[in-house]
Tab-separated table of C-alpha atoms in Angstrom:
chain	number	residue	atom	x	y	z
A	197	MET	CA	0.024	-0.142	0.060
A	198	PRO	CA	1.483	3.372	-1.002
A	199	LYS	CA	2.462	5.703	1.971
A	200	SER	CA	0.416	9.033	2.374
A	201	THR	CA	2.117	12.036	1.994
A	202	VAL	CA	2.489	14.150	5.292
A	203	ARG	CA	1.244	17.845	5.046
A	204	LYS	CA	2.927	20.239	6.951
A	205	LYS	CA	0.993	23.040	8.785
A	206	LYS	CA	1.949	26.627	8.358
A	207	VAL	CA	3.133	28.546	11.239
A	208	TYR	CA	0.138	30.658	12.527
A	209	THR	CA	1.096	34.404	12.609
A	210	PRO	CA	-1.794	36.656	13.813
A	211	PRO	CA	-2.720	39.613	11.987
A	212	ALA	CA	-0.950	42.744	12.194
A	213	ASP	CA	-3.607	44.834	14.046
A	214	VAL	CA	-4.192	41.980	16.593
A	215	ARG	CA	-0.408	41.377	17.233
A	216	PRO	CA	0.951	42.908	20.414
A	217	ALA	CA	3.652	45.634	19.968
A	218	THR	CA	7.083	44.219	20.777
A	219	THR	CA	8.760	46.216	23.785
A	220	THR	CA	11.828	45.807	25.542
A	221	ALA	CA	11.649	43.611	28.791
A	222	VAL	CA	10.899	45.726	32.188
A	223	ARG	CA	12.567	44.197	34.861
A	224	LYS	CA	10.921	44.490	37.881
A	225	LYS	CA	13.056	45.608	41.237
A	226	PRO	CA	13.514	42.861	43.864
A	227	SER	CA	11.590	42.622	47.131
A	228	HIS	CA	12.103	44.732	50.008
A	229	VAL	CA	14.266	42.798	52.867
A	230	ALA	CA	11.372	43.358	55.513
A	231	LEU	CA	9.036	41.300	53.472
A	232	PRO	CA	10.404	37.687	53.945
A	233	ILE	CA	11.174	38.533	57.341
A	234	THR	CA	7.712	39.799	58.102
A	235	ALA	CA	6.343	36.657	56.291
A	236	VAL	CA	8.594	34.149	58.490
A	237	ALA	CA	7.636	36.299	61.832
A	238	LEU	CA	3.929	35.876	60.926
A	239	ILE	CA	4.523	32.131	60.504
A	240	VAL	CA	6.371	31.583	63.675
A	241	LEU	CA	3.836	33.883	65.463
A	242	GLY	CA	1.015	32.109	64.088
A	243	ILE	CA	2.348	28.367	64.827
A	244	GLY	CA	3.599	29.676	68.290
A	245	TRP	CA	-0.203	31.154	69.200
A	246	LEU	CA	-1.594	27.801	68.084
A	247	VAL	CA	0.828	25.739	70.299
A	248	VAL	CA	0.250	27.577	73.373
A	249	TYR	CA	-3.507	27.551	72.944
A	250	TYR	CA	-3.393	23.541	72.556
A	251	LEU	CA	-0.912	23.067	75.492
A	252	SER	CA	-2.724	25.450	77.955
A	253	GLU	CA	-6.096	23.676	76.949
A	254	GLY	CA	-7.648	26.820	75.891
A	255	ALA	CA	-6.914	28.912	78.421
A	256	TYR	CA	-4.028	31.414	76.708
A	257	PRO	CA	-3.461	33.321	74.777
A	258	VAL	CA	-6.917	34.886	75.155
A	259	ALA	CA	-9.431	32.502	76.900
A	260	SER	CA	-12.780	34.459	75.914
A	261	TRP	CA	-12.188	33.911	72.707
A	262	LYS	CA	-12.250	30.323	72.780
A	263	TYR	CA	-11.938	28.644	69.277
A	264	TRP	CA	-11.300	32.213	67.864
A	265	ASN	CA	-7.969	31.502	69.089
A	266	LEU	CA	-7.422	28.927	65.991
A	267	ALA	CA	-8.680	31.520	63.347
A	268	VAL	CA	-5.978	33.860	64.783
A	269	GLY	CA	-3.423	31.606	64.440
A	270	PHE	CA	-4.145	30.241	61.135
A	271	GLY	CA	-4.971	33.719	59.779
A	272	GLY	CA	-1.435	34.647	60.455
A	273	MET	CA	0.323	31.920	58.606
A	274	VAL	CA	-2.460	32.660	55.627
A	275	ALA	CA	-1.222	36.287	55.783
A	276	ALA	CA	2.399	35.067	55.499
A	277	LEU	CA	1.313	33.030	52.470
A	278	GLY	CA	-0.255	36.015	51.142
A	279	ILE	CA	2.700	38.138	51.829
A	280	LEU	CA	5.390	35.588	50.247
A	281	SER	CA	3.373	35.628	46.710
A	282	ARG	CA	4.526	39.137	46.625
A	283	TRP	CA	8.138	38.122	47.044
A	284	ARG	CA	10.454	38.572	44.043
């Protein structure tokens, strides 16, 4: 049986009116030194808050907040994650 010919597709080039203008690459500045330090501090404080809460069986850091102490601890860690997403 004869072998079929292979058709090559042309490389797509968008029309000139749709094509983005070529510009030089803009380099963004690196992050400030305080950004990772703040993020690590929030992680440590969040974990520390949770450890103190569990080890004191809810008596510390703030007894009247009850389970909201968990939200404070995890909230600190989530805030650190948000800060680290901005790190360059």
